[in-house]
Short mmCIF file of C-alpha atoms in Angstrom, two decimals:
data_model
loop_
_atom_site.label_atom_id
_atom_site.label_comp_id
_atom_site.label_asym_id
_atom_site.label_seq_id
_atom_site.Cartn_x
_atom_site.Cartn_y
_atom_site.Cartn_z
CA UNK A 18 -28.27 10.05 28.78
CA UNK A 19 -28.94 10.93 32.42
CA UNK A 20 -30.84 7.70 33.10
CA UNK A 21 -28.11 5.64 31.44
CA UNK A 22 -25.40 7.40 33.42
CA UNK A 23 -27.39 6.87 36.62
CA UNK A 24 -27.68 3.17 35.76
CA UNK A 25 -23.94 2.89 35.27
CA UNK A 26 -23.38 4.99 38.38
CA UNK A 27 -25.56 2.66 40.43
CA UNK A 28 -23.66 -0.28 39.00
CA UNK A 29 -20.38 1.34 40.03
CA UNK A 30 -21.66 2.06 43.55
CA UNK A 31 -22.60 -1.60 43.96
CA UNK A 32 -19.23 -2.57 42.56
CA UNK A 33 -17.37 -0.28 44.94
CA UNK A 34 -19.29 -1.50 47.97
CA UNK A 35 -18.45 -5.10 47.12
CA UNK A 36 -14.87 -4.10 46.31
CA UNK A 37 -14.67 -2.53 49.75
CA UNK A 38 -15.33 -5.95 51.22
CA UNK A 39 -12.43 -7.36 49.19
CA UNK A 40 -10.08 -4.62 50.43
CA UNK A 41 -11.07 -5.24 54.05
CA UNK A 42 -10.74 -9.03 53.74
CA UNK A 43 -7.40 -8.85 51.93
CA UNK A 44 -5.93 -6.34 54.37
CA UNK A 45 -6.75 -8.68 57.25
CA UNK A 46 -5.82 -12.05 55.75
CA UNK A 47 -2.98 -11.59 53.23
CA UNK A 48 0.50 -10.27 53.89
CA UNK A 49 1.81 -7.34 51.89
CA UNK A 50 4.13 -9.51 49.75
CA UNK A 51 1.24 -11.73 48.63
CA UNK A 52 -0.77 -8.66 47.69
CA UNK A 53 2.24 -7.46 45.72
CA UNK A 54 2.46 -10.72 43.74
CA UNK A 55 -1.25 -10.56 42.93
CA UNK A 56 -0.91 -6.89 41.94
CA UNK A 57 1.90 -7.70 39.51
CA UNK A 58 -0.07 -10.56 37.93
CA UNK A 59 -3.19 -8.40 37.63
CA UNK A 60 -1.15 -5.59 36.07
CA UNK A 61 0.28 -7.95 33.44
CA UNK A 62 -3.17 -9.43 32.78
CA UNK A 63 -4.86 -6.04 32.50
CA UNK A 64 -2.17 -4.72 30.17
CA UNK A 65 -2.86 -7.61 27.80
CA UNK A 66 -6.62 -7.39 28.28
CA UNK A 67 -6.53 -3.80 27.06
CA UNK A 68 -5.97 -5.33 23.62
CA UNK A 69 -9.61 -6.46 23.60
CA UNK A 70 -10.61 -2.79 23.32
CA UNK A 71 -9.87 -2.73 19.61
CA UNK A 72 -12.76 -0.68 18.19
CA UNK A 73 -14.64 -3.67 16.75
CA UNK A 74 -17.58 -3.20 19.11
CA UNK A 75 -17.72 0.49 18.32
CA UNK A 76 -17.87 -0.30 14.61
CA UNK A 77 -21.01 -2.30 15.40
CA UNK A 78 -22.49 0.62 17.35
CA UNK A 79 -21.77 3.19 14.63
CA UNK A 80 -22.51 1.05 11.53
CA UNK A 81 -25.33 2.21 9.22
CA UNK A 82 -28.41 -0.02 9.35
CA UNK A 83 -27.80 -1.25 5.79
CA UNK A 84 -24.30 -2.48 6.75
CA UNK A 85 -25.09 -3.88 10.20
CA UNK A 86 -25.48 -7.56 9.30
CA UNK A 87 -22.20 -7.92 7.35
CA UNK A 88 -20.44 -5.82 9.99
CA UNK A 89 -21.58 -8.20 12.74
CA UNK A 90 -20.62 -11.26 10.69
CA UNK A 91 -17.09 -9.97 10.22
CA UNK A 92 -16.88 -8.76 13.82
CA UNK A 93 -17.66 -12.25 15.14
CA UNK A 94 -14.75 -13.75 13.21
CA UNK A 95 -12.39 -10.98 14.30
CA UNK A 96 -13.40 -11.36 17.95
CA UNK A 97 -12.67 -15.10 17.93
CA UNK A 98 -9.32 -14.79 16.19
CA UNK A 99 -8.29 -11.92 18.45
CA UNK A 100 -9.31 -13.49 21.76
CA UNK A 101 -7.77 -16.87 20.98
CA UNK A 102 -4.58 -15.08 20.02
CA UNK A 103 -4.55 -13.20 23.32
CA UNK A 104 -5.17 -16.44 25.22
CA UNK A 105 -2.14 -18.00 23.55
CA UNK A 106 0.07 -14.97 24.17
CA UNK A 107 -0.84 -14.84 27.86
CA UNK A 108 -0.13 -18.54 28.29
CA UNK A 109 3.29 -17.95 26.73
CA UNK A 110 3.88 -15.02 29.09
CA UNK A 111 2.99 -17.21 32.08
CA UNK A 112 5.47 -19.83 30.89
CA UNK A 113 8.11 -17.15 30.41
CA UNK A 114 7.62 -15.82 33.93
CA UNK A 115 7.99 -19.33 35.33
CA UNK A 116 11.16 -20.09 33.32
CA UNK A 117 12.88 -16.73 33.80
CA UNK A 118 11.98 -15.97 37.43
CA UNK A 119 11.01 -19.32 38.93
CA UNK A 120 7.95 -17.59 40.45
CA UNK A 121 5.39 -20.36 40.07
CA UNK A 122 2.73 -18.42 41.99
CA UNK A 123 2.80 -15.44 39.65
CA UNK A 124 2.92 -17.66 36.56
CA UNK A 125 -0.15 -19.55 37.81
CA UNK A 126 -2.07 -16.33 38.41
CA UNK A 127 -1.30 -15.06 34.91
CA UNK A 128 -2.39 -18.41 33.44
CA UNK A 129 -5.69 -18.31 35.36
CA UNK A 130 -6.42 -14.82 34.04
CA UNK A 131 -5.90 -16.07 30.47
CA UNK A 132 -8.99 -18.26 30.76
CA UNK A 133 -11.27 -15.21 30.41
CA UNK A 134 -10.47 -14.98 26.70
CA UNK A 135 -12.18 -18.31 26.05
CA UNK A 136 -15.55 -16.87 27.16
CA UNK A 137 -15.41 -13.35 25.74
CA UNK A 138 -15.85 -13.76 21.94
CA UNK A 139 -19.16 -15.59 22.31
CA UNK A 140 -20.84 -12.48 23.71
CA UNK A 141 -19.00 -9.47 22.31
CA UNK A 142 -21.15 -9.01 19.20
CA UNK A 143 -24.23 -9.21 21.38
CA UNK A 144 -22.75 -6.60 23.72
CA UNK A 145 -22.14 -4.19 20.84
CA UNK A 146 -25.66 -4.71 19.50
CA UNK A 147 -27.18 -4.20 22.93
CA UNK A 148 -25.39 -0.87 23.34
CA UNK A 149 -26.41 0.13 19.81
CA UNK A 150 -30.04 -0.63 20.77
CA UNK A 151 -29.81 1.62 23.82
CA UNK A 152 -29.82 -1.22 26.37
CA UNK A 153 -27.20 0.54 28.46
CA UNK A 154 -29.05 0.00 31.74
CA UNK A 155 -29.02 -3.73 31.14
CA UNK A 156 -25.38 -3.87 30.06
CA UNK A 157 -24.51 -1.85 33.16
CA UNK A 158 -26.41 -4.33 35.31
CA UNK A 159 -24.60 -7.28 33.72
CA UNK A 160 -21.15 -5.72 34.10
CA UNK A 161 -21.90 -4.65 37.65
CA UNK A 162 -23.39 -8.01 38.53
CA UNK A 163 -20.33 -9.84 37.28
CA UNK A 164 -17.98 -7.60 39.26
CA UNK A 165 -20.04 -7.81 42.45
CA UNK A 166 -20.19 -11.59 42.15
CA UNK A 167 -16.43 -11.75 41.60
CA UNK A 168 -15.81 -9.52 44.62
CA UNK A 169 -18.04 -11.64 46.84
CA UNK A 170 -16.16 -14.76 45.75
CA UNK A 171 -12.87 -12.95 46.50
CA UNK A 172 -14.04 -12.16 50.03
CA UNK A 173 -15.07 -15.77 50.60
CA UNK A 174 -11.79 -17.12 49.23
CA UNK A 175 -9.74 -14.65 51.27
CA UNK A 176 -11.48 -15.79 54.45
CA UNK A 177 -11.32 -19.55 53.90
CA UNK A 178 -8.22 -19.86 51.68
CA UNK A 179 -6.01 -16.78 52.15
CA UNK A 180 -3.75 -16.50 49.11
CA UNK A 181 -3.06 -14.25 46.15
CA UNK A 182 -5.37 -16.50 44.12
CA UNK A 183 -8.34 -14.95 45.95
CA UNK A 184 -7.81 -11.75 43.95
CA UNK A 185 -7.51 -13.49 40.57
CA UNK A 186 -9.57 -16.69 40.38
CA UNK A 187 -12.99 -14.94 40.66
CA UNK A 188 -12.41 -13.22 37.32
CA UNK A 189 -12.38 -16.60 35.61
CA UNK A 190 -15.20 -18.09 37.68
CA UNK A 191 -17.60 -15.24 36.79
CA UNK A 192 -16.82 -15.12 33.04
CA UNK A 193 -19.62 -17.63 32.21
CA UNK A 194 -22.13 -15.38 34.01
CA UNK A 195 -21.27 -12.47 31.71
CA UNK A 196 -21.42 -14.67 28.59
CA UNK A 197 -24.84 -16.18 29.33
CA UNK A 198 -26.34 -12.85 30.44
CA UNK A 199 -25.12 -10.96 27.36
CA UNK A 200 -26.35 -13.62 24.93
CA UNK A 201 -29.78 -13.56 26.56
CA UNK A 202 -29.93 -9.77 26.62
CA UNK A 203 -29.58 -9.41 22.86
CA UNK A 204 -29.79 -12.74 21.00
CA UNK A 205 -27.94 -12.77 17.69
CA UNK A 206 -26.86 -15.36 15.16
CA UNK A 207 -24.68 -14.87 12.14
CA UNK A 208 -26.37 -14.53 8.76
CA UNK A 209 -24.01 -15.90 6.07
CA UNK A 210 -26.40 -14.82 3.33
CA UNK A 211 -25.58 -11.16 4.10
CA UNK A 212 -21.87 -11.67 3.59
CA UNK A 213 -19.09 -10.10 5.61
CA UNK A 214 -17.83 -6.55 5.75
CA UNK A 215 -14.31 -5.77 4.62
CA UNK A 216 -11.61 -6.10 7.25
CA UNK A 217 -9.67 -2.96 6.29
CA UNK A 218 -12.19 -0.44 7.78
CA UNK A 219 -12.00 -2.31 11.10
CA UNK A 220 -8.22 -2.02 11.06
CA UNK A 221 -8.20 1.63 9.99
CA UNK A 222 -10.66 2.63 12.71
CA UNK A 223 -9.50 0.16 15.32
CA UNK A 224 -5.73 0.46 15.50
CA UNK A 225 -5.67 3.99 16.99
CA UNK A 226 -8.32 2.92 19.53
CA UNK A 227 -6.39 -0.25 20.31
CA UNK A 228 -3.20 1.74 20.79
CA UNK A 229 -5.04 4.25 22.98
CA UNK A 230 -6.51 1.54 25.20
CA UNK A 231 -3.14 -0.17 25.56
CA UNK A 232 -1.43 3.06 26.57
CA UNK A 233 -4.29 4.06 28.87
CA UNK A 234 -4.07 0.68 30.58
CA UNK A 235 -0.32 1.14 30.84
CA UNK A 236 -1.00 4.43 32.64
CA UNK A 237 -3.23 2.60 35.11
CA UNK A 238 -1.08 -0.49 35.66
CA UNK A 239 2.49 -0.18 34.38
CA UNK A 240 3.33 2.03 37.35
CA UNK A 241 2.83 -1.01 39.57
CA UNK A 242 5.46 -2.91 37.62
CA UNK A 243 7.82 0.07 37.96
CA UNK A 244 7.27 0.30 41.72
CA UNK A 245 7.70 -3.45 42.11
CA UNK A 246 10.95 -3.40 40.14
CA UNK A 247 12.35 -0.38 42.01
CA UNK A 248 11.10 -0.99 45.55
CA UNK A 249 10.15 -4.68 45.88
CA UNK A 250 6.93 -6.64 46.48
CA UNK A 251 6.22 -5.30 49.99
CA UNK A 252 6.14 -1.65 48.88
CA UNK A 253 4.24 -2.71 45.77
CA UNK A 254 1.59 -4.24 48.03
CA UNK A 255 1.17 -0.92 49.89
CA UNK A 256 1.18 0.97 46.59
CA UNK A 257 -1.47 -1.34 45.14
CA UNK A 258 -3.77 -0.88 48.13
CA UNK A 259 -3.38 2.92 48.13
CA UNK A 260 -3.92 3.39 44.42
CA UNK A 261 -6.71 0.84 44.30
CA UNK A 262 -8.59 2.69 47.04
CA UNK A 263 -7.88 6.16 45.68
CA UNK A 264 -7.92 5.82 41.89
CA UNK A 265 -10.53 3.07 41.58
CA UNK A 266 -13.37 5.59 41.77
CA UNK A 267 -11.81 7.69 39.01
CA UNK A 268 -11.18 4.72 36.71
CA UNK A 269 -14.56 3.08 37.29
CA UNK A 270 -16.60 6.24 36.77
CA UNK A 271 -14.59 7.21 33.69
CA UNK A 272 -15.14 3.73 32.19
CA UNK A 273 -18.88 3.96 32.87
CA UNK A 274 -19.04 7.48 31.44
CA UNK A 275 -17.15 6.46 28.31
CA UNK A 276 -19.54 3.54 27.76
CA UNK A 277 -22.54 5.88 27.92
CA UNK A 278 -21.13 8.92 26.12
CA UNK A 279 -20.02 7.37 22.82
CA UNK A 280 -23.45 5.93 21.82
CA UNK A 281 -25.06 9.19 23.01
CA UNK A 282 -22.80 11.33 20.80
CA UNK A 283 -23.28 9.04 17.80
CA UNK A 284 -27.07 9.23 18.10
CA UNK A 285 -27.41 12.96 18.93
CA UNK A 286 -27.97 15.45 16.10
CA UNK A 287 -26.63 18.39 18.15
CA UNK A 288 -23.24 17.10 19.26
CA UNK A 289 -22.30 20.36 20.98
CA UNK A 290 -25.37 20.16 23.23
CA UNK A 291 -24.66 16.48 23.89
CA UNK A 292 -21.13 17.38 24.99
CA UNK A 293 -22.40 20.12 27.32
CA UNK A 294 -24.80 17.64 28.86
CA UNK A 295 -22.03 15.08 29.24
CA UNK A 296 -19.65 17.50 30.92
CA UNK A 297 -22.32 18.80 33.29
CA UNK A 298 -23.57 15.36 34.31
CA UNK A 299 -20.14 13.80 34.78
CA UNK A 300 -18.65 16.61 36.84
CA UNK A 301 -21.90 17.20 38.73
CA UNK A 302 -22.09 13.58 39.83
CA UNK A 303 -18.41 12.76 40.32
CA UNK A 304 -16.96 15.92 41.88
CA UNK A 305 -19.07 15.92 45.09
CA UNK A 306 -18.51 12.19 45.58
CA UNK A 307 -14.73 12.29 45.22
CA UNK A 308 -14.33 15.42 47.35
CA UNK A 309 -16.30 13.74 50.13
CA UNK A 310 -14.23 10.58 49.73
CA UNK A 311 -11.01 12.60 49.93
CA UNK A 312 -12.11 14.46 53.07
CA UNK A 313 -13.13 11.29 54.88
CA UNK A 314 -10.05 9.21 53.97
CA UNK A 315 -8.27 9.93 57.26
CA UNK A 316 -11.25 8.39 59.06
CA UNK A 317 -12.31 5.42 56.92
CA UNK A 318 -8.93 4.04 55.79
CA UNK A 319 -7.71 2.96 59.26
CA UNK A 320 -11.25 1.99 60.27
CA UNK A 321 -11.73 -0.34 57.31
CA UNK A 322 -8.24 -1.73 56.80
CA UNK A 323 -7.29 -2.09 60.45
CA UNK A 324 -4.05 -1.47 62.29
CA UNK A 325 -0.92 -0.86 60.28
CA UNK A 326 -2.63 0.76 57.30
CA UNK A 327 -3.02 4.29 58.71
CA UNK A 328 -0.24 5.66 56.50
CA UNK A 329 -2.34 4.99 53.39
CA UNK A 330 -4.96 7.57 54.33
CA UNK A 331 -3.02 10.53 52.93
CA UNK A 332 -2.21 9.10 49.46
CA UNK A 333 -5.75 7.74 49.16
CA UNK A 334 -7.15 11.20 49.93
CA UNK A 335 -4.91 12.82 47.30
CA UNK A 336 -5.62 10.27 44.59
CA UNK A 337 -9.39 10.56 44.96
CA UNK A 338 -9.20 14.02 43.40
CA UNK A 339 -7.78 12.64 40.14
CA UNK A 340 -11.34 11.60 39.23
CA UNK A 341 -12.36 15.19 38.45
CA UNK A 342 -9.93 15.97 35.59
CA UNK A 343 -10.26 12.34 34.44
CA UNK A 344 -13.93 12.93 33.62
CA UNK A 345 -13.03 15.92 31.44
CA UNK A 346 -10.48 13.90 29.49
CA UNK A 347 -12.87 10.94 29.17
CA UNK A 348 -15.50 13.20 27.61
CA UNK A 349 -12.91 14.67 25.28
CA UNK A 350 -11.73 11.21 24.21
CA UNK A 351 -15.32 10.13 23.48
CA UNK A 352 -15.81 13.28 21.37
CA UNK A 353 -12.69 12.49 19.33
CA UNK A 354 -13.96 8.96 18.64
CA UNK A 355 -17.44 10.16 17.69
CA UNK A 356 -15.86 12.67 15.29
CA UNK A 357 -13.78 9.84 13.79
CA UNK A 358 -10.54 11.34 15.10
CA UNK A 359 -9.16 8.51 17.25
CA UNK A 360 -5.58 9.56 16.44
CA UNK A 361 -6.01 12.71 18.54
CA UNK A 362 -7.08 10.59 21.48
CA UNK A 363 -4.09 8.34 20.93
CA UNK A 364 -1.63 11.25 20.91
CA UNK A 365 -3.13 12.70 24.09
CA UNK A 366 -3.04 9.33 25.84
CA UNK A 367 0.61 8.84 24.90
CA UNK A 368 1.52 12.25 26.35
CA UNK A 369 -0.46 11.64 29.54
CA UNK A 370 0.95 8.15 30.10
CA UNK A 371 4.55 9.23 29.51
CA UNK A 372 4.20 12.08 32.01
CA UNK A 373 2.58 9.90 34.68
CA UNK A 374 5.17 7.14 34.33
CA UNK A 375 7.97 9.71 34.56
CA UNK A 376 6.40 11.02 37.75
CA UNK A 377 6.38 7.51 39.24
CA UNK A 378 10.07 6.97 38.43
CA UNK A 379 11.10 10.37 39.84
CA UNK A 380 8.90 10.32 42.95
CA UNK A 381 9.21 6.62 43.94
CA UNK A 382 12.31 7.13 46.14
CA UNK A 383 10.41 9.78 48.15
CA UNK A 384 7.46 7.58 49.15
CA UNK A 385 3.78 7.08 48.40
CA UNK A 386 2.72 10.63 49.29
CA UNK A 387 5.19 12.09 46.80
CA UNK A 388 3.97 9.74 44.06
CA UNK A 389 0.34 10.62 44.81
CA UNK A 390 0.91 14.40 44.77
CA UNK A 391 2.93 14.14 41.56
CA UNK A 392 0.26 11.97 39.96
CA UNK A 393 -2.50 14.44 40.85
CA UNK A 394 -0.64 17.54 39.65
CA UNK A 395 0.72 15.94 36.47
CA UNK A 396 -2.55 14.30 35.45
CA UNK A 397 -4.62 17.41 36.20
CA UNK A 398 -2.48 19.79 34.18
CA UNK A 399 -2.20 17.55 31.14
CA UNK A 400 -5.85 16.45 31.15
CA UNK A 401 -7.06 20.05 31.37
CA UNK A 402 -4.82 21.10 28.47
CA UNK A 403 -5.94 18.14 26.36
CA UNK A 404 -9.61 18.86 27.11
CA UNK A 405 -9.53 22.50 25.98
CA UNK A 406 -10.72 21.79 22.39
CA UNK A 407 -13.72 19.80 23.60
CA UNK A 408 -14.61 22.41 26.22
CA UNK A 409 -14.39 25.13 23.58
CA UNK A 410 -16.57 23.09 21.21
CA UNK A 411 -19.18 22.47 23.89
CA UNK A 412 -19.39 25.90 25.49
CA UNK A 413 -18.50 28.44 22.76
CA UNK A 414 -21.73 30.03 21.47
CA UNK A 415 -22.40 29.66 17.75
CA UNK A 416 -22.40 33.09 16.04
CA UNK A 417 -25.79 34.19 14.79
CA UNK A 418 -24.32 34.67 11.31
CA UNK A 419 -23.53 30.96 11.21
CA UNK A 420 -27.16 30.14 11.96
CA UNK A 421 -28.56 32.40 9.25
#
C-alpha cells in the first residue's frame, strides 16, 4: 500500500506544481469577475460529474473471479448509457442557463465541459480492471499526466488568450489522452459468450455510493454557488482562489488515498491491520505537508499571486488544515464501502455537507476569514465524530479470548 500511496502522492505533487502555474497565470491575466464565471461553470460541471462515481467500477474491483467477465460486460453497457445521459443533461443545463440568464459565456463553458462524457465510457472498464490488477502506480501516472497536461494548456491559454475558457477547455482537450492511455494500460474487449451480470446488484450497491459522491461534491462545490448568489461574481472569484489554494491539497490527497485504500482493504485478510496502516500512512504523509503549507501561506500567497491578493493568505492558511481530519474521514468511508455498508458513508456525508453549507450561509456576510474558520471547525468536529467507529476498529486490541 505504501508504494501505491507514494505513487499517487507523487502524482498529486506534480499536479499541484502544475496547478500552481495555473493559479499564477490566472491571477495575473484574468479579472476577478471572469474567474467567478469560470468557477460557477466548473462547480456546475463538477456537481454533475460526481454522478460518474456510481459504484460500477468498484463492482469490477470487488467481483469474484468467476463473475468478472459478465460483470465487465454489464458494466460497459451501464457506463455508456450513464455517460451519454449525463452528456445530454449537461447540454440541457447549458441551454437553460443561456435562456434564463442570458449569460452566453457561462453556458458555453458548461457545454464544453459536457464533451468529457463522450470519451469516458470507452476506458472506464479498463480503469476498473487495472485497479483490480494492482496497477495503481500506472493509473496514478495516467491521472496525474492528464491533469498536468491540462494545467499546462491552461497556463498557455491564459497567457495568449486570457479568458474564462482557459480554465475549462483543457479538460476536454486532454480527455483523449486519458482514454488512449487507459485502454493501452489494461486492454479489454467484451466477451458476449460469458453473458452479462444482472443489473440489480449494481443498483443496490451503487445508489448509496452515487448519492454519497453527489453530496460530497456538493460539499466541495455548492458553496461556490451560494457565495456567488449571495455576494456576486467578484467575491466568488476571490473565494474560488482562496479555497482552491487552501482546500485543493485536502481534496486531492483524499481522492488519491481513497483510490488506493479501497482495493487494499478488499484484498487484505486482516482488515484491522490494513486500516491501521492506512491511518498511519495518510496522517504521517499529509499532516506535515499541510502544516508547513499553512505556516508559509503568509509568504507564498502574495509572492505567487502578485499585488492585490495579500488578503487571501489568511483563509488559505486556515483551509490547509482541513486536510488532516479529511484523511480520517476518507479512511472511514473506504472502510464502510469495503464492509459493504455504503449507507453509513452516505449518512455521514449528508450530515457533513449540511453542516458545511450552513456554515457558508451564516459566515458569508462576515468575509472569507470567517467562512474559512467556520469550515475548519465544523468539518473537523464532524469528521472526527464520524471516524470514531473506524478508529476503534483499527486500534482496539482484540481480546485474547476471541483469538482462542
